[in-house]
Coordinates of C-alpha atoms in Angstrom, one line a residue:
X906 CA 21.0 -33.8 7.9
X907 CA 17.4 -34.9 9.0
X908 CA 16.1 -32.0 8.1
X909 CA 17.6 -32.4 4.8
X910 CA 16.5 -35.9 3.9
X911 CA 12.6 -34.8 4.7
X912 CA 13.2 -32.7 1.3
X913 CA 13.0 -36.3 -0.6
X914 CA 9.2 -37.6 0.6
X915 CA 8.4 -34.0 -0.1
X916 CA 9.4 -33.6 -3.4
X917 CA 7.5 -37.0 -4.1
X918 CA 4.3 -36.2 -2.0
X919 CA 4.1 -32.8 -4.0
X920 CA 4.4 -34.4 -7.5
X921 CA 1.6 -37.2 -6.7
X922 CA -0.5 -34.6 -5.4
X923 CA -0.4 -32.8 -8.6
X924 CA -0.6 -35.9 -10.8
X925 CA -3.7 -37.3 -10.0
X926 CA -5.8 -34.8 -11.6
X927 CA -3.3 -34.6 -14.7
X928 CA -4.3 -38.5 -14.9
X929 CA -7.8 -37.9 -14.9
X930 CA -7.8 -35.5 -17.5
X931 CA -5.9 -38.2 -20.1
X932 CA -8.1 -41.0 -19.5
X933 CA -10.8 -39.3 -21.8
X934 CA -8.5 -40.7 -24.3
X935 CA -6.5 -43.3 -23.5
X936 CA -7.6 -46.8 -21.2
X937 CA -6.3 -47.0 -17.7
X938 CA -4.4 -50.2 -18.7
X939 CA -2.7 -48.7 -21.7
X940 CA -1.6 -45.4 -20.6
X941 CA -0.4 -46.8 -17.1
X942 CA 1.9 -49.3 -19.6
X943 CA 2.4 -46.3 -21.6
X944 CA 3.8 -44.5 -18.7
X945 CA 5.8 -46.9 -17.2
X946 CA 7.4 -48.2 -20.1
X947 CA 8.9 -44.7 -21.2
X948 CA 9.9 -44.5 -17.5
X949 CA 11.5 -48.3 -17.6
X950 CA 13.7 -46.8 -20.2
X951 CA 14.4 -43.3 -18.5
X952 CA 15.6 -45.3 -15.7
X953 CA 17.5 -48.1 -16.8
X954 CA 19.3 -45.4 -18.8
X955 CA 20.5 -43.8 -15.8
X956 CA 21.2 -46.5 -13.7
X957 CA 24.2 -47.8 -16.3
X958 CA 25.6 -44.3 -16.6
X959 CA 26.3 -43.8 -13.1
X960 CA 26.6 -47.6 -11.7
X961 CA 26.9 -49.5 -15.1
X962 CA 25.8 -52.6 -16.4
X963 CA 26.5 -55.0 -13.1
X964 CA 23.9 -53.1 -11.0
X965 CA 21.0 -54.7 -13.2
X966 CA 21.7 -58.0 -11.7
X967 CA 19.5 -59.3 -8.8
X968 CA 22.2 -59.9 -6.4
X969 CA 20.1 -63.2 -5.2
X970 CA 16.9 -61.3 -4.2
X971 CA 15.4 -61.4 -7.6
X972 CA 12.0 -62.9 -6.2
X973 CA 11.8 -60.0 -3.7
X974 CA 12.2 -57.6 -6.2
X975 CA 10.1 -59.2 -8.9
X976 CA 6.9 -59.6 -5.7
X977 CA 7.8 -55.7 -4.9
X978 CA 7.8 -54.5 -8.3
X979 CA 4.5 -56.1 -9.3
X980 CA 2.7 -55.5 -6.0
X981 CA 4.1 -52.0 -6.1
X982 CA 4.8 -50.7 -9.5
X983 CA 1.7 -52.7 -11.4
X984 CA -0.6 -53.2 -8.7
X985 CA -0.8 -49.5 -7.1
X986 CA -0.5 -47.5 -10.8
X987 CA -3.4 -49.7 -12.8
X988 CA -5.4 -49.8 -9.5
X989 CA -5.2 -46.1 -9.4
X990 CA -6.0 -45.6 -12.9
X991 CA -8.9 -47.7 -13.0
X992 CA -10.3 -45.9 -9.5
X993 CA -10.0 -42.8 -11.4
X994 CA -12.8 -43.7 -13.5
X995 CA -14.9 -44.0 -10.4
X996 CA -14.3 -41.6 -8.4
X997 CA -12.9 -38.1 -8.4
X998 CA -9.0 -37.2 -8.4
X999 CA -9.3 -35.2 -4.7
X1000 CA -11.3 -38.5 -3.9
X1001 CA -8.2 -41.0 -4.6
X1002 CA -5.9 -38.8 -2.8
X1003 CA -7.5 -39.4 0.1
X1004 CA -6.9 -43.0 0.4
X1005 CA -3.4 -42.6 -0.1
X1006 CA -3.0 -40.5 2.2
X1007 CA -4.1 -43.6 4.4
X1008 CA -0.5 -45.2 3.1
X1009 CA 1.4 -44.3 6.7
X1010 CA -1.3 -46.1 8.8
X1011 CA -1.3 -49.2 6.2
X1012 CA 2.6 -49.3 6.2
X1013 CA 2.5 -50.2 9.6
X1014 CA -0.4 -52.8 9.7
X1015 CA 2.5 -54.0 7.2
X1016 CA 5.1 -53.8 9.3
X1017 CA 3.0 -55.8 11.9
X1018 CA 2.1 -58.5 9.2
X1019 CA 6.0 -58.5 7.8
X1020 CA 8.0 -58.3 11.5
X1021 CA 5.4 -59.0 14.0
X1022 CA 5.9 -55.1 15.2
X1023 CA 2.5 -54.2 16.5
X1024 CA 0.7 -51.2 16.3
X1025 CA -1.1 -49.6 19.5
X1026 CA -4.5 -49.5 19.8
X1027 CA -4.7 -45.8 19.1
X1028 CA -3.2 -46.0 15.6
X1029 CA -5.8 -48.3 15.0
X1030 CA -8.6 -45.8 16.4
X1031 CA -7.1 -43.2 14.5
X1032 CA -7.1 -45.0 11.4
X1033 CA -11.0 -45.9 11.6
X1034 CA -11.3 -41.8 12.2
X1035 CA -9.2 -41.3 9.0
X1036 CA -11.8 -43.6 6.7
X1037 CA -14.7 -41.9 8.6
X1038 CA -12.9 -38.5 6.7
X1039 CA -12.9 -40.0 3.2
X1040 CA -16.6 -41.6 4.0
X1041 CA -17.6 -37.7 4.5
X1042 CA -15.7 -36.6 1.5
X1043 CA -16.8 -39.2 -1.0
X1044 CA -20.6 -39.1 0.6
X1045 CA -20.7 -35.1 0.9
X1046 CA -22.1 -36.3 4.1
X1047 CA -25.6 -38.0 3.1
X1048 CA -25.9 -41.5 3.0
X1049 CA -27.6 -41.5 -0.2
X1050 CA -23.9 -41.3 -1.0
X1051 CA -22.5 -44.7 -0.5
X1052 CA -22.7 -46.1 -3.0
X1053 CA -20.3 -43.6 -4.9
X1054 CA -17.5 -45.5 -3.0
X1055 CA -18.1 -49.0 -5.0
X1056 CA -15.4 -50.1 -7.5
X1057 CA -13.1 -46.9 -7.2
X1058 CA -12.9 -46.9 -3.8
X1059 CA -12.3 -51.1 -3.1
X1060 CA -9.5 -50.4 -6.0
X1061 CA -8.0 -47.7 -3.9
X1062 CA -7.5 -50.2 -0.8
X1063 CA -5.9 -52.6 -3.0
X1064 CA -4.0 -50.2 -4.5
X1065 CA -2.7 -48.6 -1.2
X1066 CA -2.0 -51.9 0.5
X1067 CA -0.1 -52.8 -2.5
X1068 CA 2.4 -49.3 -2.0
X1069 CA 2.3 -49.6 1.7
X1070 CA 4.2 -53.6 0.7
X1071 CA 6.4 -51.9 -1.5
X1072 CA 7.6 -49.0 0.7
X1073 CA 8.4 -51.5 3.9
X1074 CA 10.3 -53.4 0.9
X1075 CA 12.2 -50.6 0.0
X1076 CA 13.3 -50.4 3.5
X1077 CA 14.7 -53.6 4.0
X1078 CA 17.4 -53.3 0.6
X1079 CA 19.7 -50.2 2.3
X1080 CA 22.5 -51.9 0.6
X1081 CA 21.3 -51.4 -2.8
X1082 CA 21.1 -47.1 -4.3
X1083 CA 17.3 -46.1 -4.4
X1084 CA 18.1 -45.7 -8.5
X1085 CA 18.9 -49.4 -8.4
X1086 CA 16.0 -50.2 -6.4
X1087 CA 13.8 -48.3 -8.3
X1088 CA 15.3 -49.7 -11.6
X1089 CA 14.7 -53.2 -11.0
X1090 CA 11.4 -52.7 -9.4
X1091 CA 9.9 -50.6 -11.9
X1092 CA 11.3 -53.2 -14.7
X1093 CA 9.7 -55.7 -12.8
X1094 CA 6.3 -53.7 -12.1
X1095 CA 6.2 -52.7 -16.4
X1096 CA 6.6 -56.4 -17.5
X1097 CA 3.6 -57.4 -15.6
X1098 CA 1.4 -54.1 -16.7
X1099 CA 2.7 -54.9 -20.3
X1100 CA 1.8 -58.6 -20.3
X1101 CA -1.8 -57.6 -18.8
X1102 CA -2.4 -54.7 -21.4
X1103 CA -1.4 -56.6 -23.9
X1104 CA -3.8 -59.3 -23.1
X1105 CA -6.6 -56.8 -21.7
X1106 CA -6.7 -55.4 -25.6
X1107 CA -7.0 -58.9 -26.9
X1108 CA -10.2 -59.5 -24.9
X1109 CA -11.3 -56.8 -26.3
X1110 CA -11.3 -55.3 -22.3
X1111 CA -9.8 -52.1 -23.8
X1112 CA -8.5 -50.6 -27.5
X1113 CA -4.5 -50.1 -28.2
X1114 CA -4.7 -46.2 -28.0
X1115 CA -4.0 -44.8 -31.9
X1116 CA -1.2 -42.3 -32.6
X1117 CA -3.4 -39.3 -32.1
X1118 CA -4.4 -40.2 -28.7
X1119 CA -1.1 -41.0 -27.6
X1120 CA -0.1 -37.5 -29.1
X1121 CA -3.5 -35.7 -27.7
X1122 CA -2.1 -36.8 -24.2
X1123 CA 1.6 -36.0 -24.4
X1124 CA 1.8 -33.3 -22.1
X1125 CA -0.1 -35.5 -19.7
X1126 CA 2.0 -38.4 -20.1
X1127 CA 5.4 -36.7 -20.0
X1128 CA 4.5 -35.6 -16.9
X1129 CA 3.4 -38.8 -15.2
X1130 CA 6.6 -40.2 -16.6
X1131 CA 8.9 -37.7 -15.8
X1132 CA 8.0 -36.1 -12.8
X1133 CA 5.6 -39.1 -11.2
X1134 CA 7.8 -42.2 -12.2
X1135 CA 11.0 -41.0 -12.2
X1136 CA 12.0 -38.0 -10.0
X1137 CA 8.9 -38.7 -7.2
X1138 CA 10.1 -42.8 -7.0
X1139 CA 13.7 -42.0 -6.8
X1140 CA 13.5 -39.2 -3.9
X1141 CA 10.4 -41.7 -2.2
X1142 CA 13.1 -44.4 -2.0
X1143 CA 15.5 -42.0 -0.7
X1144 CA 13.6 -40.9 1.7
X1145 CA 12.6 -44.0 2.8
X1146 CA 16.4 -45.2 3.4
X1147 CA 16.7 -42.1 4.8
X1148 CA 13.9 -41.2 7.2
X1149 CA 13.0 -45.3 7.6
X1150 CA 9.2 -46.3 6.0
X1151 CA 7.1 -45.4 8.8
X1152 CA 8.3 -42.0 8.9
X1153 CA 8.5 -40.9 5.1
X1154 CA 5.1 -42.7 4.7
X1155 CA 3.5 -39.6 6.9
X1156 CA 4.4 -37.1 4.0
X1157 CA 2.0 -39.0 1.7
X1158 CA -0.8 -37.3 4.3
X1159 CA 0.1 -34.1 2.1
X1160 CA -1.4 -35.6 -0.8
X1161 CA -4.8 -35.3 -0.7
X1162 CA -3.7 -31.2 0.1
X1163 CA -2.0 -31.1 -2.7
X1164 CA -4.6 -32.8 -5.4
X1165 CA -7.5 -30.5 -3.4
X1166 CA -5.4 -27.1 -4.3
X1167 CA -4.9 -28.1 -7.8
X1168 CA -8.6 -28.9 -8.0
X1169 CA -9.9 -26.1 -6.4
X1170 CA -7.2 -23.9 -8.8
X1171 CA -9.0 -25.6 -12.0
X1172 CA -12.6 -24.3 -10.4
X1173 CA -13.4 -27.1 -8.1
X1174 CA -15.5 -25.6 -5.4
X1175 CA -15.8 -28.2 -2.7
X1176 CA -18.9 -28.7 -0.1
X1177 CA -18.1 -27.5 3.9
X1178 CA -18.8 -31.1 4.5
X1179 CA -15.8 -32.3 2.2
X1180 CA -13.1 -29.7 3.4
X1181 CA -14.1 -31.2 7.2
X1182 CA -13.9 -34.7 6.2
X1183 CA -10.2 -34.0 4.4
X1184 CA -9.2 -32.4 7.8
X1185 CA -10.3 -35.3 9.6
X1186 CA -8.7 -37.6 7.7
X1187 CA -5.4 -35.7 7.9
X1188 CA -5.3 -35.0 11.2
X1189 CA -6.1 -38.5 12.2
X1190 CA -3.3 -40.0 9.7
X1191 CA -0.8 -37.5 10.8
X1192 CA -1.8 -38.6 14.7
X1193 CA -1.7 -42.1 13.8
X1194 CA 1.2 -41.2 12.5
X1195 CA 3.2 -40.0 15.1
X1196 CA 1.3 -42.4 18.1
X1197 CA 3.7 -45.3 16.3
X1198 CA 6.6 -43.2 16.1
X1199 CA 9.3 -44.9 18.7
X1200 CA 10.0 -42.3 21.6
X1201 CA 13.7 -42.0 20.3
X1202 CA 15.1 -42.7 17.3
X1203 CA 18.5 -42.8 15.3
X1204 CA 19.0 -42.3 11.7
X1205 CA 20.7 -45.7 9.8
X1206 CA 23.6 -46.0 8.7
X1207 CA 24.3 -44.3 5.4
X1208 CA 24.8 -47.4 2.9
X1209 CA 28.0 -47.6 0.7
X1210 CA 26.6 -47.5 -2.6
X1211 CA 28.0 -47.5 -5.9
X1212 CA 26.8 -43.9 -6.6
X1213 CA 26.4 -41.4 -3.5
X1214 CA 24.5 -38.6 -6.0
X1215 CA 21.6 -41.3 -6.7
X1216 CA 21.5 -41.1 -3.1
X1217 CA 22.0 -37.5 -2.2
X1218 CA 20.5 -35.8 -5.0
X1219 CA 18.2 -38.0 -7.2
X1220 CA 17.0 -34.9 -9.0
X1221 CA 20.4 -33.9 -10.0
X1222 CA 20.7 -37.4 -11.9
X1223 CA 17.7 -37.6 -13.7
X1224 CA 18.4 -34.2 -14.7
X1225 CA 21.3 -36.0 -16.5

């Protein structure tokens, strides 16, 4: 059974991994504001469709904890996705993958904040070893290189800090599906990127995207929809309830893999010194990692939901 759940952060870790770089490429046409608003709201509607075929109508209400889920989805949904979008026009896709891979050591500098659960003194060790990595990546190694972390790379700890917040959320609503989560969340998360797109293009901080943009970066876009907001949330939040946040949040450390392959496959050819700072930085997130793992540990409680396939198999119902 554990072995199975492990196949949900997977299948999310895999299709981030590939997503950045898909991003990166449509942001020669369209503004980070825009086409994250873009995305999620064809994603809002995906979802919301889904989540009234298989729990109906009822499951859209708050149950009580709409503040929660309102703070999650913004912090979450808006803050990581435009965050990411706008660090992708500083810095290169293999270099934001990095700092999310630094999402298991910040979920549990959350945890500490959140439940007063503190973390030992090597995670946080290992987690100065991990930023040491991405310094050497995004440097090549020479100090001349500092300043390319800037912008992109202060967005990236915002933008990681705001997932790590949403993933020890996620944790604490086993009571609710991971499609209903997700839902409500994402709903959440797309007003707030609409209402600051929206605005953003009134300032004149970006340009409403024409038609032939929108239809130059389809492929792109259906993509980071489909397979980004919709199948990769769904099995996060299942693994999650599933595995707990501390330990799902270590498959994010497969990320940066994952983006460097696809890079590499498009004729990236990376320095030595950047292939030894992405080791670094995965070993020490995958130590850190498994220093704040508890010695034993039991699986919860499978929670009665209204739907077991959105739990069991939330590939099988977007595929619906």
């Amino acid at each position: 059974m554990r072995s199975r759940a492990t196949a949900y952060p997977l299948v999310a870790v895999l299709g981030w991994g590939v997503m950045f770089p898909i991003l990166a490429s449509a942001l020669d046409r369209v503004d980070p504001l825009n086409l994250t608003t873009a995305r999620y709201l064809l994603a809002a509607v995906v979802l919301v469709a889904i989540l009234l075929l298989r729990e109906g109508a009822g499951a859209l209400r708050h149950g009580g904890r709409a503040l929660e889920v309102v703070v999650l989805g913004v912090v979450g949904f808006a803050g990581f996705n435009l965050l990411t979008n706008l660090a992708l026009e500083h810095a290169a896709p293999q270099q934001i993958s990095l700092f999310v891979a630094t999402t298991p050591v910040i979920t549990q500098l959350v945890r500490w904040a959140r439940d007063g659960v503190r973390p030992k003194p090597l995670l946080l060790a290992l987690s100065l070893v991990a930023l040491l990595g991405v310094g050497l990546v995004i440097t090549r190694g020479s100090l001349a290189g500092l300043g390319q972390f800037g912008l992109g790379g202060l967005m990236m700890i915002g933008a990681v800090l705001g997932w790590g917040i949403y993933t020890h959320g996620a944790s604490r609503f086993g009571e609710w599906s991971p499609l209903r989560f997700t839902t409500l969340t994402a709903l959440a998360g797309t007003a707030a990127m609409l209402v600051l797109s929206v605005g953003a293009d009134a300032v004149g901080w970006q340009h409403a995207p024409a038609a032939a943009d929108l239809v130059a970066v389809a492929p792109q876009l259906a993509y980071a929809v489909l397979v980004g907001a919709v199948i990769a949330v769904l099995a996060w939040n299942t693994g999650v309830q599933r595995l707990g946040a501390a330990n799902a949040a270590l498959f994010m450390n497969l990320v940066p893999v994952t983006t460097f392959a696809v890079q590499i496959a498009r004729g990236y050819r990376p320095e030595p010194v950047e292939l030894v700072g992405a080791a670094i930085t995965i070993a020490a997130l995958i130590a850190a990692n498994l220093a704040a793992r508890p010695r034993t540990e039991s699986l919860p409680r499978p929670s009665a939901v209204t739907d077991p396939i959105a739990v069991t198999d939330p590939l099988a119902v977007s595929a619906r």
